[in-house]
CSV table of C-alpha atoms in Angstrom, one decimal:
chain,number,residue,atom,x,y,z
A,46,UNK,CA,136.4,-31.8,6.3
A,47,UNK,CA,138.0,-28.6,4.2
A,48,UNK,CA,137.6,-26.0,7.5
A,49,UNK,CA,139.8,-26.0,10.5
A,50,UNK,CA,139.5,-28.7,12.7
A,51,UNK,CA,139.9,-28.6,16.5
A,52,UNK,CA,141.4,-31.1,18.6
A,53,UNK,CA,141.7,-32.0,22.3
A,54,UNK,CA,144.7,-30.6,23.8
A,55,UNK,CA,147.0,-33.7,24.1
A,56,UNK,CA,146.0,-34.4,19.8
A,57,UNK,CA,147.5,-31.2,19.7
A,58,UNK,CA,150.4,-31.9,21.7
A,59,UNK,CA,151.4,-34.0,19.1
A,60,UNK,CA,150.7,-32.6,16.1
A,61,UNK,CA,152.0,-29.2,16.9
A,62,UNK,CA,149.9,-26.1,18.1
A,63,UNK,CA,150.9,-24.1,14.9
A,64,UNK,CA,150.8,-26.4,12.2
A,65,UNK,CA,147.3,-27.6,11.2
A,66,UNK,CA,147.1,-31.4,10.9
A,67,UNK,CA,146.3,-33.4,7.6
A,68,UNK,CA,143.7,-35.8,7.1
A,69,UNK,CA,145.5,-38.3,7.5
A,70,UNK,CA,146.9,-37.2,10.7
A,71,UNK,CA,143.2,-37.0,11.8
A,72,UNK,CA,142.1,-40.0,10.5
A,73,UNK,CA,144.6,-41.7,12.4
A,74,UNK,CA,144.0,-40.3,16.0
A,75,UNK,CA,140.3,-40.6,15.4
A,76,UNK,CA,140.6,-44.5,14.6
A,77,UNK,CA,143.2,-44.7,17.6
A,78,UNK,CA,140.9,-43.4,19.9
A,79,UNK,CA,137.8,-45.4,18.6
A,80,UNK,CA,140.4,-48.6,19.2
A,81,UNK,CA,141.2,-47.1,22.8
A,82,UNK,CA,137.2,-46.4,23.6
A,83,UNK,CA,136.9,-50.2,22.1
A,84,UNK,CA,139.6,-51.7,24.5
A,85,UNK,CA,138.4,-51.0,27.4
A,86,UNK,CA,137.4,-53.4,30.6
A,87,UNK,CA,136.5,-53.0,33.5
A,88,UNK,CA,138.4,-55.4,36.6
A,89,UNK,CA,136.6,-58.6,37.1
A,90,UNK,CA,134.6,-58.4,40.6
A,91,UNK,CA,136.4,-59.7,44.1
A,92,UNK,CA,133.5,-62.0,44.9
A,93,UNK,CA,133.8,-65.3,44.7
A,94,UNK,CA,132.3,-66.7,41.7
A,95,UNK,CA,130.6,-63.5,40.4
A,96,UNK,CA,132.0,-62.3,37.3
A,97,UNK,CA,132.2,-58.8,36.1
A,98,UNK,CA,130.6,-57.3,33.1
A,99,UNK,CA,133.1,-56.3,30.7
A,100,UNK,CA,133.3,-55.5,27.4
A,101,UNK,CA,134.8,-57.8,24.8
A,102,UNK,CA,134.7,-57.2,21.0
A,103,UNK,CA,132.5,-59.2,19.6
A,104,UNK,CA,133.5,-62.8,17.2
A,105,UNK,CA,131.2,-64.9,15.2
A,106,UNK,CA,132.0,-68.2,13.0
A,107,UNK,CA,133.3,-66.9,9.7
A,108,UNK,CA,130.8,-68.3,6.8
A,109,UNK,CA,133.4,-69.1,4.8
A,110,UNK,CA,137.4,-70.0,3.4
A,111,UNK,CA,139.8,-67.1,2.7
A,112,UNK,CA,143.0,-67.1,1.4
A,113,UNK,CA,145.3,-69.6,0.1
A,114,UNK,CA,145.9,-71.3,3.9
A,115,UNK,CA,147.9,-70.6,6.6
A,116,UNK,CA,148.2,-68.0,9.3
A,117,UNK,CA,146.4,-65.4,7.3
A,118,UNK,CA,143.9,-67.1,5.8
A,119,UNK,CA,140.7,-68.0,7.1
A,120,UNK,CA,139.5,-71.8,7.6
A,121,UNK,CA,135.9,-70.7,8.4
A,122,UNK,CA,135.9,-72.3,12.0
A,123,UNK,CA,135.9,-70.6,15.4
A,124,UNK,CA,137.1,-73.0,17.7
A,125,UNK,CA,137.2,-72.3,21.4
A,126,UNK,CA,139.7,-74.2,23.9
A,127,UNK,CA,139.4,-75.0,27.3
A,128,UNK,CA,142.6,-75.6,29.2
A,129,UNK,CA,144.8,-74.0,26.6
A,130,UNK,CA,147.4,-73.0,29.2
A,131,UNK,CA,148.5,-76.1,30.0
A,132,UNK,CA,151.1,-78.5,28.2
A,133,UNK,CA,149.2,-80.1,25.6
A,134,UNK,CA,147.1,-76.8,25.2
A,135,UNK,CA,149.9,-74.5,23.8
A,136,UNK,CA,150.8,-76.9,21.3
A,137,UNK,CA,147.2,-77.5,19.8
A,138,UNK,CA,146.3,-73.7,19.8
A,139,UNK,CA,149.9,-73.1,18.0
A,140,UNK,CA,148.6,-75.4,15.3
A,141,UNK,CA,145.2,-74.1,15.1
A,142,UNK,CA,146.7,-70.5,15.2
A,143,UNK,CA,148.8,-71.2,12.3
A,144,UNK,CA,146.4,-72.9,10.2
A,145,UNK,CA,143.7,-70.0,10.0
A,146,UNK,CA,141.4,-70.9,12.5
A,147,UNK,CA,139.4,-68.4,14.8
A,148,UNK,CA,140.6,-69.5,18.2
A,149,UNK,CA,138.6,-68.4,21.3
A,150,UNK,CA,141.2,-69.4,24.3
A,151,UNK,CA,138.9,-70.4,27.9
A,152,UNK,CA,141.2,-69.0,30.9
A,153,UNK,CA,140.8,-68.4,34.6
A,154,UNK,CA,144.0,-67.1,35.1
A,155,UNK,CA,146.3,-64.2,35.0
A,156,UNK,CA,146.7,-62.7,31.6
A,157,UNK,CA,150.4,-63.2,31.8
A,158,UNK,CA,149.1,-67.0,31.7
A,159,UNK,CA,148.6,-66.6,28.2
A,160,UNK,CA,150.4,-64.1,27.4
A,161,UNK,CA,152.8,-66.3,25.3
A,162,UNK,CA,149.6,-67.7,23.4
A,163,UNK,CA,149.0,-64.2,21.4
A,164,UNK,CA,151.5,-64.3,19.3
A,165,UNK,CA,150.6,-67.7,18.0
A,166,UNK,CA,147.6,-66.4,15.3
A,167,UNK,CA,147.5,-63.3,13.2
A,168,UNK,CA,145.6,-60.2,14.0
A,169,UNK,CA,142.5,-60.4,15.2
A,170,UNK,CA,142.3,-64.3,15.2
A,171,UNK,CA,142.7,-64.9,18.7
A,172,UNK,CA,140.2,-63.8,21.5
A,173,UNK,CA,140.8,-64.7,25.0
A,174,UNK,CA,137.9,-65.2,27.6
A,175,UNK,CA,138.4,-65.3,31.0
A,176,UNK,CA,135.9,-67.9,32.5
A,177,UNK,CA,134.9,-69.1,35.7
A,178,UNK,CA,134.5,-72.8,36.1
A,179,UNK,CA,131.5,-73.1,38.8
A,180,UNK,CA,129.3,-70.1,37.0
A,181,UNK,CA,127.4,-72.0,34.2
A,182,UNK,CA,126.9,-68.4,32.1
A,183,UNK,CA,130.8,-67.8,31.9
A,184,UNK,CA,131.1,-71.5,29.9
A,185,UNK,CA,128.2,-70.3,27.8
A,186,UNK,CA,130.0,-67.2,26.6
A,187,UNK,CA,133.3,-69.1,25.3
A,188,UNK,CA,131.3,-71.8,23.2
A,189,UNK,CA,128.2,-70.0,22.3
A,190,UNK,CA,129.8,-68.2,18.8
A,191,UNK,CA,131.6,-71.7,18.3
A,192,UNK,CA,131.7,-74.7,16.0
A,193,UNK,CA,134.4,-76.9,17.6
A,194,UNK,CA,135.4,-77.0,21.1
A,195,UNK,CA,138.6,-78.5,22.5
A,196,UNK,CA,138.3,-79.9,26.2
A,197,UNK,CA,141.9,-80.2,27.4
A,198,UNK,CA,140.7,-79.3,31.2
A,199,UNK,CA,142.7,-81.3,34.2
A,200,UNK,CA,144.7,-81.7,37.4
A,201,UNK,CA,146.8,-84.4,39.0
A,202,UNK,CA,145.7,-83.6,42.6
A,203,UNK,CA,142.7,-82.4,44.7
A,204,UNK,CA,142.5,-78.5,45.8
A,205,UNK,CA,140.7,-76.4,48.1
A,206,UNK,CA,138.7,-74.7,44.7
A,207,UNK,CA,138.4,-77.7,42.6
A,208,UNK,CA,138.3,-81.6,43.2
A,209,UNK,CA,139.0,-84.7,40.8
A,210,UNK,CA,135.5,-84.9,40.5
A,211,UNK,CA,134.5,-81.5,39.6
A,212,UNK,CA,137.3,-81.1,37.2
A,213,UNK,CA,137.1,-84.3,35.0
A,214,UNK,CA,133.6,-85.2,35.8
A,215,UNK,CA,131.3,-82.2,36.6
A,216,UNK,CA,132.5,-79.6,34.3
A,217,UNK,CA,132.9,-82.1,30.7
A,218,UNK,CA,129.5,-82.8,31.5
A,219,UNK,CA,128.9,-78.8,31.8
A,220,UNK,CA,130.7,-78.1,28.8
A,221,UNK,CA,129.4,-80.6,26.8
A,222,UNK,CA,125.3,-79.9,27.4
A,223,UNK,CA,126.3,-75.8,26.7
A,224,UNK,CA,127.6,-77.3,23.5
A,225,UNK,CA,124.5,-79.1,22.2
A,226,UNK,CA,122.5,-76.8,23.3
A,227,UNK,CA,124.5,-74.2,20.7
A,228,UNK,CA,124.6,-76.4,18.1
A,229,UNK,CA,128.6,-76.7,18.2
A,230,UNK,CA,129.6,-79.0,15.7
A,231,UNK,CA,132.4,-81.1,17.1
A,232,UNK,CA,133.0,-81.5,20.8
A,233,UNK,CA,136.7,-83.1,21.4
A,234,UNK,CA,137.4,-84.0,24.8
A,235,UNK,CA,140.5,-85.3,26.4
A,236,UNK,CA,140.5,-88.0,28.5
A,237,UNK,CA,143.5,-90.8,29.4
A,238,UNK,CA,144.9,-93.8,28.5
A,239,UNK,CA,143.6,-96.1,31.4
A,240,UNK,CA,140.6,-94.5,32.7
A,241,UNK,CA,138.5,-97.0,34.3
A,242,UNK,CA,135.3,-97.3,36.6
A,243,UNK,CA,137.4,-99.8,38.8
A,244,UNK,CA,140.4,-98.2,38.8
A,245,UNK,CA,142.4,-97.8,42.4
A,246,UNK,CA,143.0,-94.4,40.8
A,247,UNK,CA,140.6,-91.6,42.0
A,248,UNK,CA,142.2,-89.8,38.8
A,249,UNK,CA,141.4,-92.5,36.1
A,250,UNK,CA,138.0,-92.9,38.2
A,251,UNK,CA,136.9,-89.3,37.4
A,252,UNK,CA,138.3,-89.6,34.2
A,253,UNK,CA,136.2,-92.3,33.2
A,254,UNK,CA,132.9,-90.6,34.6
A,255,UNK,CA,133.8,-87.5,32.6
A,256,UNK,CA,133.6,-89.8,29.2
A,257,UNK,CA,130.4,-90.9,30.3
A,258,UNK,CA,129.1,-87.4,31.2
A,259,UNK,CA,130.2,-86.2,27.8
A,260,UNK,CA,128.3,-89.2,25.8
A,261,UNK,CA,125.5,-88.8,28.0
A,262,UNK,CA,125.1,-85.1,26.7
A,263,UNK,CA,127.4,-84.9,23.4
A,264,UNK,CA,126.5,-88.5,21.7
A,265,UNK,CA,128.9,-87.7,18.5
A,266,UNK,CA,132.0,-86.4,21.1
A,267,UNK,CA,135.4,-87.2,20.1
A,268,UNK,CA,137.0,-88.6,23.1
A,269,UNK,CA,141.1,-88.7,23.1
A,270,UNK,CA,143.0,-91.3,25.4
A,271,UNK,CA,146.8,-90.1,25.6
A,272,UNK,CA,149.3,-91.6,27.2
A,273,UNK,CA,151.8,-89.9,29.9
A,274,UNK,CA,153.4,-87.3,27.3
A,275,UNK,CA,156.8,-86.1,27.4
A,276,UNK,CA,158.4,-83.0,26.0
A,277,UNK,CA,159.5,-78.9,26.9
A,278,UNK,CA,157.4,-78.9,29.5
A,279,UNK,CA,156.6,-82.1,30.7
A,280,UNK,CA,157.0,-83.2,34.2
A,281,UNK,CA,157.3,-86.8,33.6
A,282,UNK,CA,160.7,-87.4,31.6
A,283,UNK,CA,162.3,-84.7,34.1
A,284,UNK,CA,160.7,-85.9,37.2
A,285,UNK,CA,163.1,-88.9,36.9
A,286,UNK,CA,166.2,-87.6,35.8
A,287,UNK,CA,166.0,-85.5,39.0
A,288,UNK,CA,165.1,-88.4,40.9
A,289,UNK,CA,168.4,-90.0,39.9
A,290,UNK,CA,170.2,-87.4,42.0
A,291,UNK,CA,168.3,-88.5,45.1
A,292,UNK,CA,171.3,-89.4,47.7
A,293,UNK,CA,172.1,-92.8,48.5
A,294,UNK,CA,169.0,-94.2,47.1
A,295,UNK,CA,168.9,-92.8,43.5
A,296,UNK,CA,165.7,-93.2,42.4
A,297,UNK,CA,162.9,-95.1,44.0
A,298,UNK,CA,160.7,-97.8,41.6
A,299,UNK,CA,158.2,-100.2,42.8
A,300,UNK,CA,157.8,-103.6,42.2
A,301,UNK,CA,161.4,-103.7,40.5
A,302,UNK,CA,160.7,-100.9,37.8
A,303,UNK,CA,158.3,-103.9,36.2
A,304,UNK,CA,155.1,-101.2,34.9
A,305,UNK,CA,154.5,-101.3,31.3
A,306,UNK,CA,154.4,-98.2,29.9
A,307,UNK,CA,154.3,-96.2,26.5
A,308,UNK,CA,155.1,-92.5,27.2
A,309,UNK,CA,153.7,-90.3,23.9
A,310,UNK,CA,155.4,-87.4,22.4
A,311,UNK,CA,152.8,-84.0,23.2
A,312,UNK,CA,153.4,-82.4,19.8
A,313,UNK,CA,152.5,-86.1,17.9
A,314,UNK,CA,149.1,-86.2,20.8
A,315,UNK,CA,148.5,-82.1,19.2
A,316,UNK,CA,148.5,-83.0,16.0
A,317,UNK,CA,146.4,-85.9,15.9
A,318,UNK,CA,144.2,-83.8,17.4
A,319,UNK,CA,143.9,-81.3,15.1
A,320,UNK,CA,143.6,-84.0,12.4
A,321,UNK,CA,140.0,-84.7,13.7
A,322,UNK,CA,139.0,-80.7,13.1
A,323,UNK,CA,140.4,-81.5,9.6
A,324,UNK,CA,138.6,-84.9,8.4
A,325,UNK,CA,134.7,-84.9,9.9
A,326,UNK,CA,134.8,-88.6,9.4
A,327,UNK,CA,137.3,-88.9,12.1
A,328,UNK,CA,134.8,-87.4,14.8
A,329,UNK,CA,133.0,-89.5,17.1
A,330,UNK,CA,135.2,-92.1,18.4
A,331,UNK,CA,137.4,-93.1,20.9
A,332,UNK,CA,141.5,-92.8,20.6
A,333,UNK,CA,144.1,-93.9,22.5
A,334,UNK,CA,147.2,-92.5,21.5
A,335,UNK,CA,150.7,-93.8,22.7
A,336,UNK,CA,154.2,-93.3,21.9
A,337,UNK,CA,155.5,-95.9,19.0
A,338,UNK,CA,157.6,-98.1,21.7
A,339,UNK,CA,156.7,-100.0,24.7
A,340,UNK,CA,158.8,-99.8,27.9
A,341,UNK,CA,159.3,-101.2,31.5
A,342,UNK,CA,159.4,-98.3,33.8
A,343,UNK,CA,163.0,-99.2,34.6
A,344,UNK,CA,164.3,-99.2,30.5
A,345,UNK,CA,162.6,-95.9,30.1
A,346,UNK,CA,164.6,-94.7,33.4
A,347,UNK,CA,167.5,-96.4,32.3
A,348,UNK,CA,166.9,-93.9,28.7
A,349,UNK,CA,166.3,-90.9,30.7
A,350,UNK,CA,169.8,-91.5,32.7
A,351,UNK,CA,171.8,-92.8,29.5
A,352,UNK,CA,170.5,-89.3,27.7
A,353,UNK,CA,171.6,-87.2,31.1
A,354,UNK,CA,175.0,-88.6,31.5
A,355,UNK,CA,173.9,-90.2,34.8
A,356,UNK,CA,173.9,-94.1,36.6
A,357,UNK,CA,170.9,-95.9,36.8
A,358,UNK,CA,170.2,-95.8,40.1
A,359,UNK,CA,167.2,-97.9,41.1
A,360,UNK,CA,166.1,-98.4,44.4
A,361,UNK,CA,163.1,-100.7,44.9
A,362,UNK,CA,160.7,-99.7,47.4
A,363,UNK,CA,157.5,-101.8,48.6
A,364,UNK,CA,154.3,-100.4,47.0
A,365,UNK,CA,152.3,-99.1,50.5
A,366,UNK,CA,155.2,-98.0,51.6
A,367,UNK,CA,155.6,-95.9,48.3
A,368,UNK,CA,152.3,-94.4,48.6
A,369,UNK,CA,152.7,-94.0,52.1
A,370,UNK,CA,155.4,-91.6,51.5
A,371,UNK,CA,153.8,-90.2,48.2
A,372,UNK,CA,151.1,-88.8,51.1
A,373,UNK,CA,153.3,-87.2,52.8
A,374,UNK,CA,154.9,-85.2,49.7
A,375,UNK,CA,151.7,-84.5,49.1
A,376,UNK,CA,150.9,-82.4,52.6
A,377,UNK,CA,154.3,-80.5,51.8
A,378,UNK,CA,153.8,-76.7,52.3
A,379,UNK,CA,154.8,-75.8,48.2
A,380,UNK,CA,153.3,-74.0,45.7
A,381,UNK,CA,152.4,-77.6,44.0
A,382,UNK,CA,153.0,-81.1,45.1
A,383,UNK,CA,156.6,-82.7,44.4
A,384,UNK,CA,154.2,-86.1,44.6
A,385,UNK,CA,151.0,-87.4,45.4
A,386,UNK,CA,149.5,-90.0,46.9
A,387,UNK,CA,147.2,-90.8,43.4
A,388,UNK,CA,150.4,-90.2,41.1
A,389,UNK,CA,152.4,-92.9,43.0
A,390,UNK,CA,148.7,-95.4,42.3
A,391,UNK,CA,148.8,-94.4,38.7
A,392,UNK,CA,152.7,-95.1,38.2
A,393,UNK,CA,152.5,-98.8,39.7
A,394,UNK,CA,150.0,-99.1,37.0
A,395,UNK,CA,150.4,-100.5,33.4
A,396,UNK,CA,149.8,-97.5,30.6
A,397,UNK,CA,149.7,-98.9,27.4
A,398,UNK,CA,146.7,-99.1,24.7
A,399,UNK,CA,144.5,-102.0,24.7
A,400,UNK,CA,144.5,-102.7,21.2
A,401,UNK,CA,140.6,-102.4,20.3
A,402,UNK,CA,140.5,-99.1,20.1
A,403,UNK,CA,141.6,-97.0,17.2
A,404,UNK,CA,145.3,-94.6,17.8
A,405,UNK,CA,147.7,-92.7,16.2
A,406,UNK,CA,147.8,-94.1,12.4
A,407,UNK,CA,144.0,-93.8,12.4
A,408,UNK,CA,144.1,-90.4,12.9
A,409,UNK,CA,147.4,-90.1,10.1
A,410,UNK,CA,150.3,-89.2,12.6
A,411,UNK,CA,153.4,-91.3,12.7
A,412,UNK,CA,154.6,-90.6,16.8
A,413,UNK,CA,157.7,-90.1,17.1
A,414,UNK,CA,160.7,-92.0,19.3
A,415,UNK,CA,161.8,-90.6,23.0
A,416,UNK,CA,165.3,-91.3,22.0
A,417,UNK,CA,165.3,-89.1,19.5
A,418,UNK,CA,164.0,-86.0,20.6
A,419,UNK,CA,164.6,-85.9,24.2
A,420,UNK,CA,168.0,-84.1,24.3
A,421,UNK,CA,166.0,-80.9,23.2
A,422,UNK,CA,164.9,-81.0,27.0
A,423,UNK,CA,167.3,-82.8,29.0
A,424,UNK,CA,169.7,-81.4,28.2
A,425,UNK,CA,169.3,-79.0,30.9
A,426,UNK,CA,169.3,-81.9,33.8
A,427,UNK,CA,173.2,-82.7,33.2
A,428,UNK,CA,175.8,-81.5,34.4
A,429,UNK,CA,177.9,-78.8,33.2
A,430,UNK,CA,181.0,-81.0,31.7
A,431,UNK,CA,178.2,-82.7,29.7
A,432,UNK,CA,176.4,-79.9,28.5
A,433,UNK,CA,177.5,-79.9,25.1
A,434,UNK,CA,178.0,-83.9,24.5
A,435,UNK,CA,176.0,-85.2,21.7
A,436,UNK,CA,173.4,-87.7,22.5
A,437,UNK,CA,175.4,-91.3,23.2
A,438,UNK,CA,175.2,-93.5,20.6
A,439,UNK,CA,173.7,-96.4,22.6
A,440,UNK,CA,171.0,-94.7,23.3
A,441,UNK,CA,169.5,-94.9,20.4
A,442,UNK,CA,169.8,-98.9,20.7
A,443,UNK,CA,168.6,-99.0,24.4
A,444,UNK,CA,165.1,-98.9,23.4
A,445,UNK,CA,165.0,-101.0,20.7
A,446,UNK,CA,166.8,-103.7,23.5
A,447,UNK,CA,164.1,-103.2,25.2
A,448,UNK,CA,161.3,-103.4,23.7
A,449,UNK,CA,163.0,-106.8,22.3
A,450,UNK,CA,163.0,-108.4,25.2
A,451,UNK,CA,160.1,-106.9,27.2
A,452,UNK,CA,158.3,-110.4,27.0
A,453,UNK,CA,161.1,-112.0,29.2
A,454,UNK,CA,161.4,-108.9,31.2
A,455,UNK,CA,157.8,-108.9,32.3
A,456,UNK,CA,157.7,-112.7,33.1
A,457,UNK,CA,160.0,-111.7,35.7
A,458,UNK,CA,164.2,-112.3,34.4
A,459,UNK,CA,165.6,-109.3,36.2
A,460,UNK,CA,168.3,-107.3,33.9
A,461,UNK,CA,171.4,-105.3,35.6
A,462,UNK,CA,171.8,-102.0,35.0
């Protein structure tokens, strides 16, 4: 290291052709291009499901804790996550991010799809592995170096590519044999709140195959039963306050608006979550989460309108004639379904827990009230001359109302709105 040293012509681009670099300076390029040599890939293949070899930098399960906790420090997990592009998936891989873990994020997209997930660990704590859902060996490569795998997998609505079936059936049961078979340690799958064998839901159907599947193959599986969630990015809470625009009509219920339902907040479903990676005891059972209040379909629209500045405008429509047009909305030439067919099922369906199972307090979380935190995201749904009212004061009271007089509400004693 004391004679000259020569460099490639663009290294001497920038370090001058007359002056004679320093050490450091050579240290430095050499590293860079070691980095460069080290990030490189190839394109993944055109065929349909063939993937390309590429190269990805190596991760293993650190053997041990470092640092005091928190984003920097190390928990000793590696936990991989499946679905983590989706609404709950951001949230739980924020929280693992920031708590130290290893984080291995399953994706079949574009790389902008996650794009907004890299900033949510420190350096060199989050790897991202593109996958391909019907080629066994491309699941084997994101759980293989893992001890806890999140399944947050799912879809509303059949596609060309992937079915119902495939999606909530087929591939948990995929998943969860790869995971045995490398001796991951916990296996949490994600489920729903009213998945049943009998179901006239093809969705909760396939849902509750999938928890079968994953018993079958992972016997000490943690299997999670949310409810609909609401929150940034939810299409559930802003699905109605659109719906109150709808001309004339305003927006179409069936059977009077009479469902029960108890909408959950996605942050509170995230953290409860991540509770069971925390505490081992918790692992292995079956958890419905919901929200802290019960609703009729109509008080939770009536919330939704009350937070927006709008009028309830409720328009009952006959249940096959619902469906019938919740068909059609679903042939509609879009990028993704307004509404389909199996949604329209599942909202003329109760959603609320059963009560035998254990739920949120088991798992330490206190959920937190729709009234409360909803402005943060529809605000955007009213109108201009609204835009910067604060949240009215009766709505705060509206679901306490309610949910007081939800027995006499479901035995039929209509309320005007």
């Amino acid at each position: 290291t004391q004679g000259p040293v020569s460099l490639p012509a663009h290294t001497t681009a920038l370090c001058g052709a007359n002056a004679p670099p320093s050490r450091h300076t050579c240290e430095g390029l050499f590293i860079a291009m070691l980095g460069m040599q080290a990030l490189r890939v190839r394109a993944p293949a055109r065929a349909s499901g063939v993937l390309a070899k590429r190269y990805i930098h190596p991760y293993s399960i650190s053997p041990r804790r470092a640092g005091p906790g928190g984003r920097s420090s190390l928990t000793g997990n590696t936990v991989t996550v499946f679905g983590a592009t989706g609404m709950l998936g951001r949230y739980i891989v924020n929280r693992l991010g920031r708590e130290g873990n290893t984080v291995v994020v399953a994706f079949r997209g574009d790389d902008y799809c996650v794009r907004h997930l890299r900033q949510m660990g420190d350096v060199g704590q989050m790897t991202f592995q593109r996958i391909n859902v019907n080629v066994e060996e491309s699941l084997r490569a994101a759980v293989q170096h893992s001890n806890v795998v999140y399944n947050l997998m799912g879809k509303n609505i059949d596609t060309n590519s992937y079915s119902l079936g495939a999606m909530h059936t087929v591939v948990p049961g995929t998943i969860a044999r790869l995971c045995r078979e490398h001796g991951v340690e916990q296996f949490i799958h994600t489920s729903a709140l009213g998945a049943d064998k009998t179901s006239r839901s093809r969705y909760m159907r396939a849902k509750a195959l999938g928890e079968e599947a994953v018993r079958e193959e992972f016997p000490g599986a943690t299997i999670i039963r949310p409810a609909d969630m609401f929150g940034d990015e939810d299409w559930y809470s802003k699905r109605y306050s659109r719906m109150l625009d709808l001309p004339v009509t305003g927006c179409p219920v069936m059977d009077e608006g009479y469902q029960l339902k108890r909408p959950v907040y996605v942050a509170d479903v995230a953290l409860a979550m991540c509770n069971v990676l925390r505490d081992h005891r918790l692992a292995g059972k079956t958890y419905e989460l919901a929200g802290p209040r019960e609703y009729l379909l109509r008080d939770f629209i009536k919330v939704v309108a009350d937070v927006t500045h709008r009028d309830t405008r409720l328009f009952n429509v006959p249940t096959g004639l619902y469906e019938w047009l919740s068909s059609i909305l679903e042939l509609a030439p879009s990028h993704w379904p307004y509404f389909s067919k199996d949604e329209a099922i599942r909202e003329g369906l109760d959603c609320v827990p059963g009560g035998e199972l254990p739920g949120m307090a088991d798992l330490g979380v206190e959920p937190r009230y729709f009234e409360e935190i909803s402005l943060n995201w529809l605000r955007m749904a009213r109108k201009a001359m609204y835009n910067d009212e604060p949240l009215p004061d009766n709505v705060r009271q509206e679901g306490a109302i309610a949910a007081a007089n939800l027995p006499d509400m479901k035995r039929g004693i209509p309320r005007e709105y």
